[in-house]
Amino acid sequence: MAEPRDFRLLLVGYGTVNRNVHELIEARAAELSKLHGVRPIVVGIARRGGVVRGAGKGGIAPQDVPPKPRDRGGLKELLADTPADCVVEATPTDLKTGEPGLGHIRAALAQRKHVVTANKGPLALALPDLTALARESRVALRYEATVAGAIPVLNTAERSLLGYGITGVDGILNGTSNFILTRMADEGTDFSQALKEARELGYAEADPSNDVDGHDAAAKAVILANAVLGLPVRLKDVHTTGITSLTREAMELAKERGMTIKLIASVARDASPTVAPRLLPRGSMLDVGGTLNVVRFRTERAGPIALVGHGAGGPETASAVLSDILAVAMSHHVSSSG
Amino acid sequence: MAEPRDFRLLLVGYGTVNRNVHELIEARAAELSKLHGVRPIVVGIARRGGVVRGAGKGGIAPQDVPPKPRDRGGLKELLADTPADCVVEATPTDLKTGEPGLGHIRAALAQRKHVVTANKGPLALALPDLTALARESRVALRYEATVAGAIPVLNTAERSLLGYGITGVDGILNGTSNFILTRMADEGTDFSQALKEARELGYAEADPSNDVDGHDAAAKAVILANAVLGLPVRLKDVHTTGITSLTREAMELAKERGMTIKLIASVARDASPTVAPRLLPRGSMLDVGGTLNVVRFRTERAGPIALVGHGAGGPETASAVLSDILAVAMSHHVSSSG
């Protein structure tokens, strides 16, 4: 077997996601070299407060990342002086401006670096432009981790459903709101009580508005529309209704009819993208409980096909990021030199 | 854009599956050339009673396939005189001998032809050997259509779950027995009544024993164990129990406890492969109704991930076969010359 090829990474942001990515790469280095002929190496990290550069041949190990970097600067400085193949962007999501991720992704693509990101914000706001920029620069832009966490939705659509004729995608893309609706349906609680429980269990953040108002699901709908259907949709194009005004009575009425209410994101070739509470028959493919996510592809030639799994969590998201890194490394044998 | 590459196919067997494959290729020719740079061409067909050879540059069109071929012979004769890249095997399944498919696949691999098959029999009996033979001949052997029909189970495991660490796979792999169990659970009917309904609706064959005795699911478990986990398992290694002795009372008792009974196939790194009726909590990822199939991957790094869809049907199976043909055509740019 040939010597594994180095694939040099710059990590931007070093919160839960990229820290997990870094540790996963370290833990699986031998296996990745053997199975895939690829050795991902972290050669630089940009985080709040400064940058870290890889000194030796093996790059930076997770245990050698200082809590406070000594060197000042950011991705711009790393791109200028640290030869790399791919930028892994995982700074916090901002659905209003997309920053700082949007600037990072643009800069990386402009310098012909592949980009793997777990950051929904920049994609929800500017995916058509970023896709065009990646194409011009002849590099890859991948973002499996941004939709339905651990579930390989985009890779499945791209690679495994070749020839099925996907005409639309529907899904439950937000675990927090699904937990709340499941509690309301199963226990007869009202919205505010269910939200309180979600907070206590750590499923909802202090400010849950992006989750319960549907904006998080809408951002993911944008990504699905662009990536799976090739539609140049942006966040402002999605008709979005959240779950905050759903009453206990509405849920009760649904139940009496053998139905349930779920927050469903839908994108299709022949309709505007939407996020809204929908009545579903119990036992429908989309009827998954708790914090689970589901994505159902409508296909011309094989009927509906659904993927179900956990939508969030550090290790889950890191697995999705790593699968993107491997996909880029394995399909782009000639890497840019610096 | 470059001229699309011809990818020359020999179809073996011309029942529902390969007829649908042929029609799908014809219907999507322009799209496949444009999107994938590949032009699949049927250059030969071996069916009961003889062979058909493609005369012109475009190969054989579906409407030009005579019900009774004039030329005698079979795959052997086609392999000898008709240059081709890939053999598409879809003769009827025989779980006892694997023939005639087993002979076809061996002959094709020995002559360095790629093989795509929808035939479970040869794989259930000899997958470890066939995999080794394909490797020696440096050609591809793909069989997405053999497990869970339309659901891209094998492709997803191979390509989209890279890096997730799959430790086991569980699933409902037989739509007929799932229909029967669903009727028993929902309507309180007994096994024989539910089987009668399945027959009336066309979901069960005249001889349903492979379905209700678990052998069909066991064959698919063998394929999953080999393809997803790399375990050299054969059909005789699977501990198989069917659903024929399940009573209405057992189903009733399960229901009272909020459970249901499903015929579950399981393969794992650390346990023997099994097919048996299992008690499941209602709402479990594996609890899908009617003729649906489900496959749940157990992963080290992202928890369980399930795929749900329709397990059978001519167009569904043909979509899976075509996705394999495209995968081979696109990843093997240098084809053997004849």
XYZ file of C-alpha atoms in Angstrom:
676
model
C 0.000 0.000 0.000
C 1.249 3.489 -0.860
C 2.234 6.002 1.783
C -0.896 7.887 2.954
C -1.310 11.339 1.506
C -1.203 14.279 3.927
C -4.323 16.449 3.848
C -3.593 19.717 5.635
C -6.363 21.388 7.582
C -6.885 24.845 9.045
C -9.525 24.760 11.804
C -11.453 28.000 12.284
C -13.308 28.223 15.562
C -12.405 25.816 18.324
C -15.632 25.202 20.215
C -17.346 21.864 20.702
C -17.476 20.953 17.021
C -13.896 21.546 15.921
C -12.485 20.284 19.196
C -14.397 17.042 18.594
C -13.222 16.958 14.982
C -9.629 17.393 16.121
C -9.916 14.606 18.688
C -11.664 12.303 16.238
C -8.887 12.785 13.684
C -6.260 12.068 16.351
C -8.102 8.972 17.594
C -8.633 7.562 14.121
C -5.359 8.581 12.421
C -4.045 5.038 11.922
C -7.386 3.729 10.688
C -7.875 6.610 8.238
C -4.409 6.115 6.771
C -4.971 2.429 6.341
C -8.544 2.430 5.060
C -8.616 5.585 3.007
C -4.983 6.363 2.221
C -5.419 9.812 3.690
C -3.748 11.423 6.695
C -5.607 14.564 7.829
C -3.208 16.894 9.640
C -4.189 20.021 11.547
C -1.582 22.590 10.521
C -3.293 25.676 11.936
C -6.070 26.779 14.267
C -7.735 30.190 14.370
C -9.801 30.839 17.450
C -10.959 33.801 19.431
C -7.824 35.518 20.690
C -5.342 34.322 18.120
C -3.845 31.526 16.059
C -1.861 28.351 16.612
C 0.486 26.987 13.946
C 1.678 23.404 13.617
C 5.356 23.167 14.367
C 6.377 19.645 13.343
C 5.539 17.232 10.570
C 2.592 15.722 12.405
C 0.839 19.052 12.858
C -0.906 20.109 16.038
C -2.131 17.511 18.552
C -5.328 18.254 20.504
C -3.459 18.241 23.816
C -1.050 20.896 22.509
C -3.711 23.511 21.786
C -3.240 26.290 24.360
C -6.417 27.833 25.854
C -4.979 31.230 24.920
C -2.937 31.284 21.693
C 0.273 33.316 21.888
C 0.186 34.456 18.269
C -2.290 37.138 17.297
C -4.253 37.109 14.074
C -6.959 35.031 12.455
C -7.706 32.931 9.397
C -6.368 35.679 7.139
C -2.918 35.404 8.682
C -2.966 31.607 8.541
C -3.993 31.618 4.887
C -1.075 33.954 4.189
C 1.654 31.934 5.817
C 0.543 28.347 6.465
C 0.282 26.011 3.466
C -2.967 24.048 3.699
C -5.499 22.157 1.581
C -8.773 22.696 3.383
C -10.411 25.095 5.841
C -12.805 23.630 8.429
C -15.169 26.411 9.517
C -17.089 25.946 12.774
C -17.519 29.342 14.394
C -20.867 30.150 16.062
C -23.877 30.487 13.769
C -25.400 33.911 13.126
C -28.527 33.744 10.956
C -28.717 37.545 10.572
C -25.271 38.437 9.213
C -23.652 35.039 8.674
C -20.484 36.429 10.277
C -17.767 35.668 11.082
C -18.211 32.433 9.129
C -19.247 34.082 5.872
C -16.022 36.094 5.683
C -13.947 33.036 6.525
C -15.564 30.889 3.840
C -15.261 33.582 1.166
C -11.593 34.150 2.005
C -10.798 30.447 1.927
C -12.590 29.804 -1.367
C -10.993 32.874 -2.950
C -7.591 31.412 -2.075
C -8.563 28.079 -3.625
C -8.839 26.157 -0.396
C -11.464 23.479 -0.053
C -14.006 24.324 2.644
C -15.871 22.020 5.020
C -18.261 23.795 7.350
C -20.671 23.048 10.179
C -21.938 26.634 10.177
C -25.483 27.166 8.871
C -25.466 30.967 8.926
C -23.278 31.734 5.912
C -25.017 29.037 3.853
C -28.554 30.141 4.703
C -27.733 33.679 3.597
C -25.427 33.159 0.626
C -25.271 29.563 -0.556
C -25.879 30.318 -4.261
C -22.962 32.799 -4.254
C -20.663 30.529 -2.268
C -21.407 27.596 -4.565
C -20.531 29.730 -7.577
C -17.335 30.933 -5.897
C -16.258 27.357 -5.112
C -16.942 26.360 -8.704
C -14.872 29.262 -10.057
C -11.996 28.370 -7.759
C -12.386 24.671 -8.612
C -12.473 23.619 -4.995
C -15.023 21.727 -2.920
C -17.519 23.282 -0.497
C -19.136 20.662 1.736
C -21.504 21.068 4.681
C -23.037 17.731 5.676
C -23.004 18.668 9.372
C -25.307 21.652 8.883
C -28.455 19.606 8.213
C -29.777 16.977 10.608
C -26.476 16.565 12.448
C -25.442 12.942 12.363
C -27.720 11.909 9.506
C -25.824 11.850 6.202
C -28.570 13.644 4.319
C -26.563 15.535 1.724
C -24.120 12.739 0.984
C -26.988 10.302 0.550
C -28.788 12.605 -1.852
C -25.611 13.286 -3.814
C -24.191 9.806 -4.000
C -26.696 7.136 -3.075
C -29.825 8.496 -4.725
C -28.219 9.009 -8.123
C -30.885 8.117 -10.620
C -33.861 8.164 -8.257
C -35.144 11.545 -9.403
C -35.569 13.587 -6.216
C -38.455 16.031 -6.596
C -38.734 17.314 -3.037
C -37.564 16.961 0.544
C -39.589 17.166 3.768
C -38.284 16.849 7.246
C -38.170 17.516 10.938
C -34.923 19.430 11.145
C -34.997 20.881 14.643
C -34.675 18.555 17.629
C -35.643 21.130 20.258
C -39.020 21.920 18.759
C -39.638 18.233 18.068
C -38.983 17.438 21.719
C -41.497 20.113 22.729
C -44.181 18.875 20.315
C -43.614 15.266 21.410
C -44.100 16.235 25.065
C -47.234 18.195 24.213
C -48.663 15.229 22.269
C -47.687 12.508 24.726
C -48.262 14.264 28.055
C -50.904 16.831 27.226
C -48.711 19.678 28.513
C -48.895 23.137 27.011
C -46.130 24.861 25.039
C -44.573 26.823 27.893
C -44.422 23.800 30.204
C -42.847 21.651 27.486
C -40.304 24.395 26.745
C -39.433 24.546 30.431
C -38.771 20.807 30.435
C -36.656 21.089 27.291
C -34.553 23.737 29.045
C -34.154 21.628 32.173
C -32.966 18.670 30.106
C -30.500 20.804 28.166
C -32.390 20.461 24.864
C -33.187 24.165 24.616
C -30.877 27.147 24.929
C -31.496 30.185 27.135
C -32.827 31.969 24.046
C -34.739 29.275 22.129
C -36.247 31.622 19.561
C -34.349 30.288 16.527
C -35.618 26.822 17.393
C -39.250 27.492 18.284
C -39.798 30.267 15.717
C -38.676 27.942 12.932
C -35.638 29.942 11.789
C -33.168 27.143 12.448
C -35.311 24.718 10.414
C -35.679 27.361 7.693
C -31.895 27.731 7.416
C -31.622 23.974 6.926
C -34.434 24.051 4.357
C -32.383 26.594 2.391
C -29.387 24.282 2.469
C -31.479 21.303 1.309
C -33.048 23.300 -1.520
C -29.657 24.410 -2.814
C -27.714 21.214 -2.277
C -30.292 18.572 -3.169
C -32.527 20.329 -5.687
C -30.124 22.938 -7.059
C -32.581 25.750 -6.304
C -30.916 29.133 -5.587
C -33.010 29.777 -2.479
C -32.044 32.119 0.392
C -33.370 32.374 3.947
C -35.680 35.277 3.110
C -37.480 33.083 0.540
C -38.751 30.597 3.140
C -42.291 31.037 4.485
C -41.694 30.309 8.145
C -44.150 29.672 10.980
C -42.996 28.451 14.379
C -44.693 26.444 17.108
C -45.106 29.085 19.829
C -48.822 29.622 19.248
C -49.759 25.921 19.157
C -52.262 25.193 21.887
C -52.884 22.143 23.988
C -56.359 22.041 22.457
C -55.059 21.866 18.890
C -52.808 18.983 19.865
C -55.689 17.228 21.629
C -57.923 17.594 18.572
C -55.227 16.129 16.328
C -54.842 13.195 18.688
C -58.565 12.431 18.630
C -58.334 12.059 14.863
C -55.321 9.724 14.989
C -53.034 12.538 13.901
C -50.160 14.475 15.395
C -48.665 17.915 14.777
C -45.022 18.291 13.705
C -42.886 21.228 12.578
C -42.203 20.264 8.956
C -39.748 21.901 6.580
C -40.566 21.331 2.902
C -38.699 22.160 -0.268
C -39.736 21.076 -3.744
C -39.147 21.904 -7.387
C -42.718 23.041 -7.869
C -43.497 24.959 -4.651
C -42.122 27.683 -2.394
C -40.027 26.514 0.547
C -41.919 26.443 3.846
C -41.480 25.682 7.524
C -44.754 25.240 9.410
C -46.629 23.022 11.864
C -48.428 20.280 9.924
C -51.022 17.649 10.765
C -49.639 14.166 10.073
C -51.193 10.724 10.450
C -49.602 8.813 13.336
C -47.177 6.267 11.970
C -46.296 8.426 8.962
C -42.634 8.255 7.945
C -42.249 11.783 9.305
C -43.730 10.888 12.696
C -40.546 10.522 14.786
C -40.459 11.442 18.457
C -38.263 13.130 21.042
C -35.244 15.001 19.741
C -34.965 12.809 16.631
C -34.683 14.352 13.192
C -36.072 12.877 9.984
C -35.553 13.723 6.334
C -37.830 12.236 3.692
C -36.890 12.396 0.031
C -39.720 12.335 -2.474
C -38.426 10.384 -5.453
C -39.896 9.885 -8.902
C -38.860 6.290 -9.262
C -38.797 4.740 -5.796
C -41.424 6.519 -3.749
C -40.530 8.165 -0.450
C -37.262 7.266 1.315
C -36.616 8.542 4.834
C -33.524 8.865 7.016
C -33.933 9.022 10.790
C -31.338 9.835 13.458
C -30.065 12.217 16.079
C -29.817 15.750 14.848
C -27.251 17.253 17.132
C -24.432 16.755 19.574
C -20.672 17.318 19.428
C -19.479 13.836 18.460
C -22.339 13.397 15.975
C -21.573 16.673 14.243
C -17.860 15.893 14.235
C -18.534 12.581 12.472
C -20.360 14.427 9.720
C -17.535 16.977 9.394
C -14.938 14.219 9.199
C -16.912 12.376 6.505
C -16.835 15.592 4.452
C -13.101 16.009 5.023
C -12.510 12.450 3.820
C -14.774 12.936 0.811
C -12.811 16.027 -0.230
C -9.428 14.415 0.424
C -10.331 11.317 -1.559
C -11.862 13.033 -4.564
C -9.307 15.803 -4.999
C -6.009 14.035 -5.399
C -4.138 17.059 -6.636
C -4.109 19.606 -3.878
C -3.112 23.204 -4.137
C 0.374 23.756 -2.861
C 0.037 26.459 -0.302
C -18.372 19.300 -21.989
C -16.663 16.180 -23.259
C -18.498 13.530 -25.280
C -20.203 11.082 -22.878
C -18.378 7.798 -22.414
C -20.145 4.652 -23.607
C -20.631 2.023 -20.903
C -21.557 -1.272 -22.533
C -23.931 -3.585 -20.721
C -24.914 -7.228 -21.079
C -28.286 -7.902 -19.451
C -28.771 -11.448 -18.157
C -32.361 -12.366 -17.451
C -35.102 -10.182 -18.892
C -37.924 -10.328 -16.356
C -39.428 -7.374 -14.499
C -36.137 -6.062 -13.121
C -33.967 -5.952 -16.233
C -36.849 -4.873 -18.432
C -37.371 -1.933 -16.069
C -33.631 -1.234 -16.037
C -33.592 -1.206 -19.831
C -36.553 1.155 -20.032
C -35.121 3.424 -17.353
C -31.831 3.701 -19.242
C -33.697 4.505 -22.450
C -35.911 7.090 -20.748
C -33.021 8.814 -19.007
C -30.308 8.544 -21.666
C -30.032 12.278 -22.341
C -30.054 13.184 -18.661
C -27.405 10.581 -17.772
C -25.102 11.786 -20.532
C -25.453 15.368 -19.441
C -25.291 14.946 -15.665
C -22.853 12.080 -15.328
C -20.928 11.998 -18.609
C -21.884 8.377 -19.059
C -23.969 6.697 -21.748
C -25.067 3.191 -20.718
C -25.686 1.067 -23.820
C -27.273 -2.361 -23.843
C -25.125 -4.358 -26.293
C -26.444 -7.824 -25.465
C -29.282 -9.613 -23.705
C -29.296 -13.239 -22.567
C -32.701 -14.564 -21.660
C -34.425 -17.883 -21.539
C -34.400 -19.215 -25.054
C -31.458 -17.324 -26.476
C -29.537 -14.112 -26.914
C -30.004 -10.761 -28.584
C -27.034 -8.735 -29.806
C -26.965 -5.003 -30.421
C -26.609 -4.248 -34.082
C -25.934 -0.538 -34.328
C -23.962 2.054 -32.393
C -26.796 2.823 -30.006
C -27.189 -0.771 -28.883
C -30.521 -2.471 -28.344
C -33.672 -0.423 -27.670
C -36.341 -1.899 -25.369
C -38.916 -1.978 -28.163
C -36.535 -4.039 -30.327
C -36.206 -6.946 -27.901
C -38.046 -9.897 -29.470
C -40.116 -12.096 -27.124
C -38.251 -15.078 -28.583
C -34.626 -14.407 -29.508
C -33.546 -15.906 -32.840
C -29.959 -16.593 -31.751
C -29.321 -19.520 -29.435
C -26.876 -19.430 -26.548
C -26.497 -17.639 -23.238
C -24.162 -15.329 -21.349
C -21.191 -17.526 -22.232
C -21.693 -16.903 -25.935
C -22.192 -13.170 -25.412
C -19.047 -12.911 -23.303
C -17.147 -14.637 -26.094
C -18.218 -12.418 -28.959
C -19.739 -9.153 -27.691
C -17.360 -6.560 -26.238
C -18.842 -5.171 -23.003
C -17.903 -3.480 -19.756
C -20.469 -4.753 -17.285
C -22.866 -7.655 -16.783
C -26.247 -6.911 -15.167
C -27.502 -10.156 -13.604
C -31.217 -10.390 -12.755
C -32.315 -13.987 -13.251
C -34.740 -15.506 -10.698
C -33.402 -16.048 -7.180
C -32.671 -19.573 -5.950
C -31.582 -19.650 -2.309
C -30.638 -23.354 -2.451
C -28.218 -23.505 -5.381
C -27.800 -19.866 -6.341
C -28.147 -20.898 -9.983
C -28.246 -19.829 -12.714
C -27.056 -16.488 -11.295
C -24.011 -17.882 -9.514
C -22.579 -19.312 -12.720
C -23.263 -16.086 -14.579
C -21.552 -13.939 -11.980
C -18.495 -16.188 -11.740
C -18.132 -16.267 -15.529
C -18.428 -12.498 -15.817
C -15.951 -11.757 -13.027
C -13.488 -14.323 -14.391
C -13.551 -12.450 -17.697
C -12.921 -9.156 -15.917
C -16.370 -7.718 -16.459
C -17.889 -5.535 -13.775
C -21.031 -7.097 -12.315
C -24.188 -5.420 -11.030
C -26.791 -7.821 -9.703
C -30.279 -7.812 -8.217
C -30.077 -11.543 -7.446
C -29.782 -12.459 -3.740
C -29.217 -16.203 -4.218
C -25.610 -16.234 -5.446
C -24.620 -13.631 -2.851
C -26.266 -15.379 0.103
C -24.417 -18.576 -0.744
C -21.029 -17.347 -1.934
C -20.455 -13.660 -1.295
C -17.012 -14.062 0.342
C -15.760 -16.016 -2.706
C -17.335 -13.672 -5.225
C -15.866 -10.642 -3.458
C -12.412 -12.238 -3.607
C -12.865 -13.088 -7.276
C -13.884 -9.507 -8.103
C -10.860 -8.217 -6.231
C -8.498 -10.558 -8.099
C -9.984 -9.503 -11.420
C -9.893 -5.843 -10.362
C -13.501 -5.248 -11.291
C -16.502 -4.066 -9.311
C -19.263 -6.266 -7.907
C -22.267 -4.223 -6.763
C -25.668 -5.351 -5.497
C -27.585 -2.446 -3.971
C -30.915 -3.808 -5.251
C -30.641 -7.047 -3.273
C -31.249 -5.468 0.142
C -34.306 -3.392 0.945
C -35.162 -2.662 -2.687
C -35.345 1.058 -3.209
C -33.492 2.053 -0.053
C -29.835 2.803 -0.810
C -28.574 0.817 2.160
C -25.233 -0.404 0.842
C -24.274 2.809 -0.891
C -25.086 4.802 2.229
C -22.977 2.529 4.416
C -20.086 2.600 1.964
C -20.039 6.262 1.080
C -22.079 8.372 3.452
C -21.235 6.738 6.773
C -17.473 6.865 6.256
C -16.028 7.592 9.633
C -19.126 6.819 11.701
C -17.866 3.423 12.891
C -20.694 0.995 12.055
C -20.778 -1.819 14.617
C -24.009 -3.539 13.608
C -27.097 -3.414 11.438
C -30.699 -4.324 12.317
C -33.659 -4.214 10.046
C -36.986 -5.283 8.704
C -35.924 -6.681 5.358
C -39.012 -8.522 4.162
C -42.100 -6.535 3.205
C -44.449 -9.534 2.999
C -43.905 -10.671 6.568
C -44.028 -7.067 7.775
C -47.398 -6.623 6.114
C -48.657 -9.767 7.860
C -47.362 -8.685 11.285
C -48.802 -5.197 10.816
C -52.247 -6.655 10.026
C -52.049 -8.964 13.026
C -51.113 -6.063 15.326
C -53.573 -3.522 13.947
C -56.596 -5.727 13.244
C -56.192 -8.581 15.696
C -56.284 -11.158 12.900
C -54.339 -14.410 13.157
C -51.421 -15.425 10.964
C -53.328 -17.447 8.380
C -55.960 -14.751 7.860
C -53.287 -12.065 7.469
C -51.379 -14.255 5.003
C -54.583 -14.710 3.008
C -55.001 -10.921 2.819
C -51.375 -10.509 1.766
C -51.990 -12.977 -1.072
C -55.157 -11.200 -2.168
C -53.348 -7.882 -2.315
C -50.455 -9.356 -4.280
C -47.952 -8.912 -1.428
C -47.350 -12.651 -1.028
C -46.476 -15.229 -3.642
C -48.242 -18.564 -4.100
C -45.442 -20.159 -2.091
C -44.648 -17.595 0.625
C -42.275 -19.831 2.582
C -39.074 -17.865 1.885
C -40.829 -14.768 3.199
C -42.626 -16.102 6.278
C -39.920 -18.603 7.281
C -37.332 -15.818 7.358
C -35.045 -17.158 4.605
C -35.408 -14.105 2.400
C -34.504 -11.834 5.325
C -31.614 -14.158 6.216
C -30.192 -13.894 2.688
C -30.259 -10.112 3.028
C -28.634 -10.324 6.463
C -25.775 -12.256 4.855
C -25.352 -9.523 2.276
C -25.353 -6.793 4.955
C -22.813 -8.671 7.082
C -20.426 -9.063 4.160
C -20.886 -5.688 2.528
C -21.217 -3.399 5.541
C -19.206 -5.177 8.230
C -16.786 -7.196 6.099
C -17.773 -10.431 7.853
C -17.404 -13.560 5.659
C -20.857 -14.896 6.589
C -22.905 -17.370 4.511
C -26.595 -18.252 4.626
C -26.030 -21.372 6.744
C -24.469 -19.191 9.493
C -27.702 -17.268 10.165
C -29.931 -18.442 13.028
C -33.319 -18.054 11.411
C -36.813 -18.163 12.925
C -39.876 -17.187 10.913
C -43.281 -15.805 11.900
C -45.531 -18.784 11.127
C -45.991 -19.822 14.751
C -46.772 -16.335 16.082
C -50.196 -16.328 17.681
C -52.854 -13.693 17.970
C -52.446 -13.982 21.738
C -48.713 -13.183 21.645
C -49.465 -10.119 19.554
C -52.239 -9.066 21.923
C -49.966 -9.414 24.941
C -47.290 -7.289 23.263
C -49.884 -4.631 22.488
C -51.033 -4.459 26.109
C -47.479 -3.593 27.118
C -47.099 -0.856 24.511
C -44.939 -3.117 22.360
C -45.185 -4.733 18.958
C -43.608 -7.799 17.338
C -41.488 -7.464 14.199
C -39.325 -9.867 12.209
C -35.866 -8.396 12.801
C -32.639 -9.325 11.038
C -29.504 -8.465 13.017
C -25.835 -8.611 12.153
C -23.033 -7.300 14.338
C -19.286 -7.572 14.830
C -19.696 -9.215 18.217
C -22.647 -11.582 17.730
C -23.934 -14.316 15.406
C -26.285 -13.180 12.648
C -29.966 -13.798 13.410
C -33.423 -13.413 11.942
C -36.225 -13.731 14.491
C -39.448 -12.135 15.748
C -38.589 -9.500 18.384
C -40.566 -7.437 20.855
C -40.079 -3.724 20.171
C -41.436 -0.635 21.917
C -43.990 1.151 19.737
C -42.403 4.180 18.183
C -38.965 2.561 18.024
C -36.958 3.428 14.920
C -37.572 -0.135 13.724
C -41.347 0.120 14.156
C -42.447 0.738 10.559
C -45.730 -0.587 9.215
C -47.251 -2.199 6.137
C -44.833 -3.403 3.495
C -42.183 -0.838 4.448
C -38.608 -1.897 5.080
C -36.220 -0.286 7.553
C -32.487 -0.617 8.109
C -30.903 0.790 11.253
C -27.141 1.218 11.492
C -25.626 1.113 14.944
C -22.748 3.590 14.889
C -20.009 4.265 17.405
C -19.949 7.992 16.955
C -23.427 9.100 15.990
C -25.843 6.687 17.627
C -28.439 4.842 15.557
C -29.289 6.021 12.034
C -32.212 4.472 10.179
C -33.329 4.391 6.547
C -36.969 3.739 5.725
C -38.593 3.047 2.369
C -40.311 0.618 0.064
C -38.513 -2.681 -0.184
C -39.661 -4.005 -3.496
C -41.240 -3.360 -6.867
C -39.919 -3.313 -10.422
C -39.241 0.426 -10.846
C -37.779 0.685 -7.326
C -35.396 -2.207 -7.892
C -34.448 -0.848 -11.307
C -33.507 2.508 -9.724
C -31.143 0.724 -7.368
C -29.603 -1.277 -10.229
C -29.123 1.868 -12.285
C -27.446 3.674 -9.381
C -24.964 0.788 -9.188
C -24.346 0.908 -12.941
C -23.625 4.633 -12.709
C -21.375 4.148 -9.695
C -19.310 1.571 -11.584
C -19.211 3.599 -14.775
C -18.102 6.735 -12.954
C -15.425 5.169 -10.783
C -13.820 2.919 -13.388
C -12.765 5.228 -16.164
C -10.569 2.704 -17.900
C -12.724 -0.139 -19.085
C -11.584 -3.470 -20.361
C -11.665 -3.575 -24.112
C -13.825 -6.544 -24.876
